[in-house]
Amino acid sequence: NDNDSFKVFVNTFKILFWNVEGMTNIPIESSVLNAADILCLSETWVTSNKVNLPRSLHEFQVVSSSSAVKDKIRGRASGGLLLLNKCEGLNICVLHSKPWWLIFKVDTVLISVIIIFVYFKPNINLEEVLVSLEIKLKELMSKYISSMFIIGGDFNCRVGTATMFDVNIDSPNVSSYHSTCDNVLNTKGRVLTEFMESNSFILLNGRTHSDSPANFTCISALGQSVIDLVWCDSNHLNVLQDLKVSVIDSGSIHLPVLISLDIDVSPACHYLNVKPCARSTLVWKNNLKESFVIDLMYNKRISFDFSNSTIDYVFDNFLQAVFDSASIAGMFVSKHYKNYFRPKRCPWYDSECRTLKLDLLSLLKYCKKKHFNCPEKVDYTRIRALYKMLIKRKKAEYQKFIVDKIGEISDSRSFWDTVRQFKPSTIGSNVLPIELWERFYSQVFKPSVKDDSMYFGVCHPFLDNPITSDELIASLAKCKNCKAAGVDGVSYEFYKNLPQNWLLYLETLFNKILSTEVLLKSWSCFSMTMLYKKGDRSNPSNYRGIALANCALKIFTQVLLSRLLVWESDLSLIPECQSGFRPQRSCVDNIFVLSSAVHIHLRLPKRKIYAAFIDFRRAFDSVNHTLLWTKLYRLGFSAKLIRIIRSLYSNASFRVRVRNKYSSEIHLSEGVLQGEVLSPFLFSLFISDIEMYFRQNEAIGLSIDQHSDIILLMYADDLILLADSQVGLRKKINILNNFCVLNSLNVNPLKSKALIFRKGRARNRKEHFAYGEEELQLVDKFNYLGIEFSKSSLFAEATSCSVGKMNMAVGTVYSILCSTKCETWDSTVKLFNAIARSILLYGAVVWSLRYVNILERAQINFYKRILHLQKCTPDYIVRIETGITPILVHITKLIIGWLCKILSMGSERFPRICYNRLFSLDSKPGNIYKYNWVSKVKKIFLDLNCEHLWNEQSADNFRKRKKEVLNLLQKELREADYNKLAASQFSRVYSTLPLKSGTAQEYLNMSIPFSITKLIAQLRTCNNYCIKLTIKNITYVINSTKNCYICNMGVNEDLIHVFIECPAYHSIRENYLSHYGSPITYDNLFHQLLSSAVKEDLIKVFNYVKKVLQLRQSLCQ
């Protein structure tokens, strides 16, 4: 641990001014930008207040911005200012903002710095602007008398040598003599110079060590100039360290200007001072597999004396053999670590780009050295243009490759690997120093108490058997590829590709561990990476630790876990109430059981169900080790395995990793190990006696039928206590309190809640519950395992919550579509289904049947939005047009799968018990439909005339006829849509179009720009009353109920009139649509133009409509 790695960031406060000429020109990585503390970026061309920062600026925060202004109808907006800050503890106050400047104040330890960041457009009235600036400047100078003033940015003025010499300068870092590579002085430059001199400002360009003479800041095909300038008030020149015009790889013709000030920023701002280093890392390469396997097979280290060697020495020999063979095969990669996070290079940026970039930078440096007064300047301009064209081409080719790949992907893993490249990351990095983590964990983990307990027992006939090769191979098969390696650096791929002789070596090593009952010390050390969750970033409690254990340890413990799962299953040690970390169980199990148990009781009059949702404080991290070994021993756990696991825990420690530095070892005195496969199972065994403890203390459960009741439900450490009375719930809370005291567990009363399920709206305010001396908050709803449970238990809030989550996920879909430039319909549908619809239907098998219409509308709204269809467009038209499957079909598919799972469960399982009870209630006179999940599902099958299938209640038959049922349902829903269309008066256009049934209309799958696809969809689905057409974010509205005022023929301005009749558009019509016949008929219009499968036809329709709407808008104006 290097305690000097965190230092207060002093004496190097840096501000960078740069005209980026659009945010897209910011490079994906740049040490120049990361070196600055404040970035002043001009000409962002961003017209909105919301600015999306590129990955290279992920360490910066937006302080303020000034939007770009679009002066003309055509073309992009111009201008735009953006102020970014990297130091979180820095106090920045924006004093004034206008389109041509941002004025802000930075408070440092000894002085305040007022920075006026400007961008003057080439066509600006400079004199008027300077008059306004002078008024503001005088006001600020009178208010902040002792502050330092800096004015910098793109002035679009050439000052030449107008400020060649100034006798007033008395600073070691600023020269009195001004030299420059640009000797041109234009009119604006003269006006600017006079203004600065009259206000006692000194030009810094051409006066510092790194910029003497003043380097060109703007380099284009038309020439080069010094127009990006920085001025400082004459009273604070001694604060300036340096000014430098930096070389940066970007699409902007401007170069950034970086100034360094000799001042201390706020002491709250810390900087991670990690020296760059390089480390060789073992990386598996599948194309080198054969070379690695062959070399390892004949490695001499295979000949080894196991009997006379320690466990550590045996494993070290194995590691060295792997390292030797991997090195020969070329699987070592040198990785560089720097004091900032380096963003990944764009995948399309290949060796051709890098080579041309090196040539470009070499020429740039040479030309800069010669002040661009050399013949090579022409070559630099030419290569720069070639480089920009190459980047554009490579990017376009890669985007096309991604689009094609998404369309062709059939397996989910490949799909997510592709999508993940463009999906925004939500993982937060650790910003806290190592010392803070050491102090935090020293308080969390107290010094361990020596445990002298001895655990003896006879050899277990199953658990203590020697490990076989089949078990080792099965364990390796469960290990996933592309997972991070542990401290030793060897990932799963190396173990999975071991030759047979080294598999035998590993098997012998594992059996030696079994016989000696001692684990390697190196296996007990973990690497911990902290990820920010939410809340205050300076609070260590708001971070989640990700532990990396050595893969060899996880392979070994996976063998033990496989045995222990079989052993536990035979003895049924873990109670039915626990669903977490158990095979063939999921969150849906508990969601279904809780919902069913509540509904079984609420169907009765005046019935209430009392529930307490308990939150444990650091449940996994607070398990007492001595108590854990004792409980395992009492459960009949193998004494040999207890001794082996205790050997692991007695030496267990971890080191927090911050960048490429590690903390000192932190001993784990309590809790189960993170990142180790046995830990969840051990925790489940540790609390496996909780239900028995409740029953021993005479707790009565919530009855389901005459033979079964439910006291509590658990999913890992998420606990629910259930009761049918206030007294019952209070008693259970007290029992839980006693259990936690006995087992050294802690409940967090502030996060634990009580909820009363009931009919009606009223709530008795006298009802209250307390854990110990702290009262639990009584709430009307609670989010359990991702599903919102409310006091009514009817899931209205859960539906709203799921729709809201889906809408947020839709934003991610749009982001990916924009990033990939994906314009294929198939890829759009795939992305929506995988990202958004999957969130919408989470747990829907339990709660959705009452709210199918709401969920269907949520799905339809996405397609309306993506195609820019009018909100009033009927859902059935959207489904017919897009060919999407109704949401009820997807829900029914989930339900049939859940039915198959329930009917395959044993009679002791809670979901099966609840299902059987609901099934029996369905046939009784007092059954209430809204409280019976089975009744709702039964209705689906009866409506499809599948009563026989339902009555059979056979998992095999449901599984076999699943596809048949779904096809019947989809056919019925499709017929209902076409019946609605036939009876509809919404659009006389759409009802006459030839339509494909059950699939997307042909134009959606054509290879045409998506803007054309959207317009065709809008034309086809427009209504009889109001036509809204959106082309490239501009919306045109035509009222079809009013006469056309363009031609004044007294005819309604509907779609037919615009396409066929209106004489004002005759010339445009002849230009684009004449080959369809002259005059164009109604049949030609809608059966050929809007239903054409020819790409050229649709392009002509798009161009025709675009020209018509533009002409119409100009005539309206």
CSV table of N, CA and C in Angstrom, one decimal, residues 723-808:
chain,number,residue,atom,x,y,z
A,723,ALA,N,-49.0,-13.0,8.7
A,723,ALA,CA,-49.9,-13.3,9.8
A,723,ALA,C,-51.3,-12.8,9.4
A,724,ASP,N,-52.3,-13.4,10.1
A,724,ASP,CA,-53.7,-13.0,9.8
A,724,ASP,C,-54.2,-12.0,10.9
A,725,SER,N,-53.3,-11.5,11.8
A,725,SER,CA,-53.8,-10.6,12.8
A,725,SER,C,-52.6,-9.8,13.3
A,726,GLN,N,-53.0,-8.6,13.9
A,726,GLN,CA,-51.9,-7.8,14.5
A,726,GLN,C,-51.1,-8.5,15.5
A,727,VAL,N,-51.8,-9.2,16.4
A,727,VAL,CA,-51.1,-9.9,17.5
A,727,VAL,C,-50.1,-10.9,16.9
A,728,GLY,N,-50.6,-11.6,15.9
A,728,GLY,CA,-49.7,-12.7,15.2
A,728,GLY,C,-48.5,-12.1,14.6
A,729,LEU,N,-48.6,-10.9,14.0
A,729,LEU,CA,-47.4,-10.4,13.3
A,729,LEU,C,-46.4,-9.8,14.4
A,730,ARG,N,-47.0,-9.2,15.4
A,730,ARG,CA,-46.1,-8.7,16.5
A,730,ARG,C,-45.3,-9.8,17.2
A,731,LYS,N,-46.0,-10.9,17.4
A,731,LYS,CA,-45.4,-12.1,18.0
A,731,LYS,C,-44.2,-12.6,17.1
A,732,LYS,N,-44.5,-12.7,15.8
A,732,LYS,CA,-43.5,-13.1,14.9
A,732,LYS,C,-42.3,-12.2,14.8
A,733,ILE,N,-42.5,-10.9,14.9
A,733,ILE,CA,-41.4,-9.9,14.9
A,733,ILE,C,-40.6,-10.1,16.2
A,734,ASN,N,-41.2,-10.4,17.3
A,734,ASN,CA,-40.5,-10.6,18.5
A,734,ASN,C,-39.6,-11.9,18.4
A,735,ILE,N,-40.2,-12.9,17.9
A,735,ILE,CA,-39.5,-14.2,17.7
A,735,ILE,C,-38.3,-13.9,16.8
A,736,LEU,N,-38.5,-13.2,15.7
A,736,LEU,CA,-37.4,-12.9,14.8
A,736,LEU,C,-36.3,-12.1,15.6
A,737,ASN,N,-36.6,-11.2,16.4
A,737,ASN,CA,-35.7,-10.5,17.2
A,737,ASN,C,-34.8,-11.4,18.0
A,738,ASN,N,-35.5,-12.4,18.7
A,738,ASN,CA,-34.7,-13.3,19.5
A,738,ASN,C,-33.8,-14.2,18.7
A,739,PHE,N,-34.3,-14.6,17.5
A,739,PHE,CA,-33.5,-15.4,16.6
A,739,PHE,C,-32.2,-14.7,16.1
A,740,CYS,N,-32.4,-13.4,15.8
A,740,CYS,CA,-31.3,-12.6,15.3
A,740,CYS,C,-30.2,-12.4,16.4
A,741,VAL,N,-30.7,-12.3,17.7
A,741,VAL,CA,-29.8,-12.2,18.8
A,741,VAL,C,-28.9,-13.4,19.0
A,742,LEU,N,-29.6,-14.6,18.9
A,742,LEU,CA,-28.9,-15.9,19.0
A,742,LEU,C,-27.9,-16.1,17.9
A,743,ASN,N,-28.2,-15.6,16.7
A,743,ASN,CA,-27.4,-15.9,15.5
A,743,ASN,C,-26.5,-14.7,15.1
A,744,SER,N,-26.4,-13.7,15.9
A,744,SER,CA,-25.6,-12.5,15.6
A,744,SER,C,-26.0,-11.8,14.3
A,745,LEU,N,-27.2,-11.8,14.0
A,745,LEU,CA,-27.7,-11.1,12.8
A,745,LEU,C,-28.4,-9.8,13.2
A,746,ASN,N,-28.4,-8.8,12.3
A,746,ASN,CA,-28.9,-7.5,12.6
A,746,ASN,C,-30.0,-7.1,11.6
A,747,VAL,N,-31.1,-6.6,12.1
A,747,VAL,CA,-32.2,-6.1,11.2
A,747,VAL,C,-32.1,-4.6,11.2
A,748,ASN,N,-32.3,-4.1,10.0
A,748,ASN,CA,-32.4,-2.6,9.8
A,748,ASN,C,-33.8,-2.2,9.9
A,749,PRO,N,-34.2,-1.7,11.1
A,749,PRO,CA,-35.7,-1.3,11.2
A,749,PRO,C,-36.1,-0.1,10.3
A,750,LEU,N,-35.1,0.7,9.9
A,750,LEU,CA,-35.5,1.9,9.1
A,750,LEU,C,-35.8,1.4,7.7
A,751,LYS,N,-35.3,0.3,7.2
A,751,LYS,CA,-35.6,-0.2,5.9
A,751,LYS,C,-36.6,-1.3,5.9
A,752,SER,N,-36.9,-1.8,7.0
A,752,SER,CA,-38.0,-2.8,7.2
A,752,SER,C,-39.3,-2.1,7.2
A,753,LYS,N,-40.3,-2.7,6.6
A,753,LYS,CA,-41.6,-2.1,6.5
A,753,LYS,C,-42.7,-3.1,6.8
A,754,ALA,N,-43.9,-2.6,7.2
A,754,ALA,CA,-45.1,-3.4,7.5
A,754,ALA,C,-46.2,-3.0,6.5
A,755,LEU,N,-46.9,-3.9,6.0
A,755,LEU,CA,-48.0,-3.7,5.0
A,755,LEU,C,-49.2,-4.5,5.4
A,756,ILE,N,-50.3,-3.9,5.3
A,756,ILE,CA,-51.6,-4.6,5.6
A,756,ILE,C,-52.4,-4.8,4.3
A,757,PHE,N,-52.6,-6.0,3.9
A,757,PHE,CA,-53.4,-6.3,2.7
A,757,PHE,C,-54.8,-6.4,3.2
A,758,ARG,N,-55.7,-5.6,2.4
A,758,ARG,CA,-57.1,-5.5,2.8
A,758,ARG,C,-57.9,-5.0,1.7
A,759,LYS,N,-59.2,-5.2,1.8
A,759,LYS,CA,-60.1,-4.6,0.9
A,759,LYS,C,-60.5,-3.2,1.3
A,760,GLY,N,-60.9,-2.4,0.4
A,760,GLY,CA,-61.3,-1.0,0.8
A,760,GLY,C,-60.1,-0.1,0.9
A,761,ARG,N,-60.5,1.2,1.3
A,761,ARG,CA,-59.5,2.2,1.3
A,761,ARG,C,-59.0,2.6,2.7
A,762,ALA,N,-59.8,2.4,3.7
A,762,ALA,CA,-59.5,2.9,5.0
A,762,ALA,C,-58.4,2.1,5.6
A,763,ARG,N,-57.7,2.8,6.5
A,763,ARG,CA,-56.6,2.1,7.3
A,763,ARG,C,-56.7,2.6,8.7
A,764,ASN,N,-56.6,1.7,9.6
A,764,ASN,CA,-56.7,2.0,11.0
A,764,ASN,C,-55.3,2.6,11.5
A,765,ARG,N,-55.3,3.8,11.8
A,765,ARG,CA,-54.0,4.5,12.2
A,765,ARG,C,-53.4,3.9,13.5
A,766,LYS,N,-54.2,3.2,14.3
A,766,LYS,CA,-53.7,2.7,15.5
A,766,LYS,C,-52.9,1.5,15.4
A,767,GLU,N,-52.9,0.9,14.2
A,767,GLU,CA,-52.1,-0.3,14.0
A,767,GLU,C,-50.7,0.0,13.8
A,768,HIS,N,-49.8,-0.5,14.6
A,768,HIS,CA,-48.4,-0.3,14.6
A,768,HIS,C,-47.6,-1.5,15.0
A,769,PHE,N,-46.3,-1.6,14.5
A,769,PHE,CA,-45.5,-2.7,14.8
A,769,PHE,C,-44.1,-2.2,15.0
A,770,ALA,N,-43.4,-2.9,16.0
A,770,ALA,CA,-42.0,-2.4,16.3
A,770,ALA,C,-41.1,-3.6,16.4
A,771,TYR,N,-39.9,-3.3,16.0
A,771,TYR,CA,-38.8,-4.3,16.1
A,771,TYR,C,-37.9,-3.8,17.2
A,772,GLY,N,-37.9,-4.5,18.4
A,772,GLY,CA,-37.2,-4.1,19.5
A,772,GLY,C,-37.9,-2.8,20.0
A,773,GLU,N,-37.1,-1.7,20.1
A,773,GLU,CA,-37.7,-0.4,20.5
A,773,GLU,C,-37.9,0.5,19.3
A,774,GLU,N,-37.7,0.1,18.1
A,774,GLU,CA,-37.8,0.9,17.0
A,774,GLU,C,-39.1,0.5,16.2
A,775,GLU,N,-39.9,1.4,15.8
A,775,GLU,CA,-41.2,1.1,15.1
A,775,GLU,C,-40.9,1.0,13.6
A,776,LEU,N,-41.6,0.0,13.1
A,776,LEU,CA,-41.6,-0.2,11.6
A,776,LEU,C,-42.5,0.7,11.0
A,777,GLN,N,-42.2,1.2,9.8
A,777,GLN,CA,-43.1,2.1,9.1
A,777,GLN,C,-44.2,1.3,8.4
A,778,LEU,N,-45.4,1.8,8.6
A,778,LEU,CA,-46.5,1.1,8.0
A,778,LEU,C,-46.8,1.8,6.6
A,779,VAL,N,-46.7,1.0,5.6
A,779,VAL,CA,-46.7,1.5,4.2
A,779,VAL,C,-47.9,1.0,3.4
A,780,ASP,N,-48.3,1.6,2.4
A,780,ASP,CA,-49.4,1.2,1.5
A,780,ASP,C,-48.9,0.3,0.4
A,781,LYS,N,-47.6,0.3,0.1
A,781,LYS,CA,-47.1,-0.6,-1.0
A,781,LYS,C,-45.6,-0.8,-0.7
A,782,PHE,N,-45.1,-1.9,-1.3
A,782,PHE,CA,-43.7,-2.3,-1.1
A,782,PHE,C,-43.3,-3.1,-2.3
A,783,ASN,N,-42.0,-2.7,-2.7
A,783,ASN,CA,-41.5,-3.4,-3.9
A,783,ASN,C,-40.7,-4.7,-3.4
A,784,TYR,N,-41.3,-5.8,-3.7
A,784,TYR,CA,-40.7,-7.1,-3.3
A,784,TYR,C,-40.2,-7.9,-4.5
A,785,LEU,N,-39.0,-8.1,-4.5
A,785,LEU,CA,-38.3,-8.8,-5.6
A,785,LEU,C,-38.6,-8.2,-7.0
A,786,GLY,N,-38.7,-6.9,-7.0
A,786,GLY,CA,-38.9,-6.2,-8.2
A,786,GLY,C,-40.4,-6.0,-8.6
A,787,ILE,N,-41.3,-6.5,-7.8
A,787,ILE,CA,-42.8,-6.3,-8.1
A,787,ILE,C,-43.4,-5.5,-7.0
A,788,GLU,N,-44.2,-4.5,-7.4
A,788,GLU,CA,-44.8,-3.6,-6.5
A,788,GLU,C,-46.1,-4.2,-5.9
A,789,PHE,N,-46.1,-4.6,-4.6
A,789,PHE,CA,-47.2,-5.1,-3.9
A,789,PHE,C,-47.9,-3.9,-3.2
A,790,SER,N,-49.2,-3.8,-3.4
A,790,SER,CA,-50.0,-2.7,-2.7
A,790,SER,C,-51.0,-3.4,-1.7
A,791,LYS,N,-51.6,-2.5,-0.9
A,791,LYS,CA,-52.5,-3.1,0.1
A,791,LYS,C,-53.7,-3.8,-0.5
A,792,SER,N,-54.1,-3.4,-1.8
A,792,SER,CA,-55.2,-4.1,-2.4
A,792,SER,C,-54.8,-5.5,-3.0
A,793,SER,N,-53.5,-5.7,-3.2
A,793,SER,CA,-52.9,-6.9,-3.8
A,793,SER,C,-53.4,-7.2,-5.2
A,794,LEU,N,-54.0,-6.2,-5.9
A,794,LEU,CA,-54.5,-6.4,-7.2
A,794,LEU,C,-53.5,-6.0,-8.3
A,795,PHE,N,-52.3,-5.4,-7.9
A,795,PHE,CA,-51.2,-5.2,-8.8
A,795,PHE,C,-51.4,-4.0,-9.8
A,796,ALA,N,-52.3,-3.1,-9.5
A,796,ALA,CA,-52.4,-1.9,-10.3
A,796,ALA,C,-51.1,-1.1,-10.3
A,797,GLU,N,-50.6,-0.9,-9.1
A,797,GLU,CA,-49.3,-0.2,-8.9
A,797,GLU,C,-48.2,-0.9,-9.6
A,798,ALA,N,-48.2,-2.3,-9.6
A,798,ALA,CA,-47.2,-3.1,-10.2
A,798,ALA,C,-47.2,-2.9,-11.8
A,799,THR,N,-48.4,-2.7,-12.3
A,799,THR,CA,-48.6,-2.5,-13.7
A,799,THR,C,-48.0,-1.1,-14.1
A,800,SER,N,-48.3,-0.1,-13.3
A,800,SER,CA,-47.8,1.3,-13.6
A,800,SER,C,-46.3,1.3,-13.5
A,801,CYS,N,-45.8,0.6,-12.5
A,801,CYS,CA,-44.3,0.5,-12.3
A,801,CYS,C,-43.6,-0.2,-13.4
A,802,SER,N,-44.2,-1.3,-13.9
A,802,SER,CA,-43.6,-2.0,-15.0
A,802,SER,C,-43.6,-1.2,-16.3
A,803,VAL,N,-44.7,-0.5,-16.5
A,803,VAL,CA,-44.8,0.4,-17.7
A,803,VAL,C,-43.8,1.5,-17.7
A,804,GLY,N,-43.6,2.1,-16.5
A,804,GLY,CA,-42.6,3.1,-16.3
A,804,GLY,C,-41.2,2.6,-16.5
A,805,LYS,N,-40.9,1.4,-16.0
A,805,LYS,CA,-39.6,0.8,-16.3
A,805,LYS,C,-39.3,0.5,-17.7
A,806,MET,N,-40.4,0.1,-18.4
A,806,MET,CA,-40.3,-0.2,-19.8
A,806,MET,C,-40.0,1.1,-20.6
A,807,ASN,N,-40.7,2.2,-20.2
A,807,ASN,CA,-40.5,3.4,-20.9
A,807,ASN,C,-39.0,3.9,-20.8
A,808,MET,N,-38.4,3.7,-19.6
A,808,MET,CA,-37.0,4.0,-19.4
A,808,MET,C,-36.1,3.2,-20.2
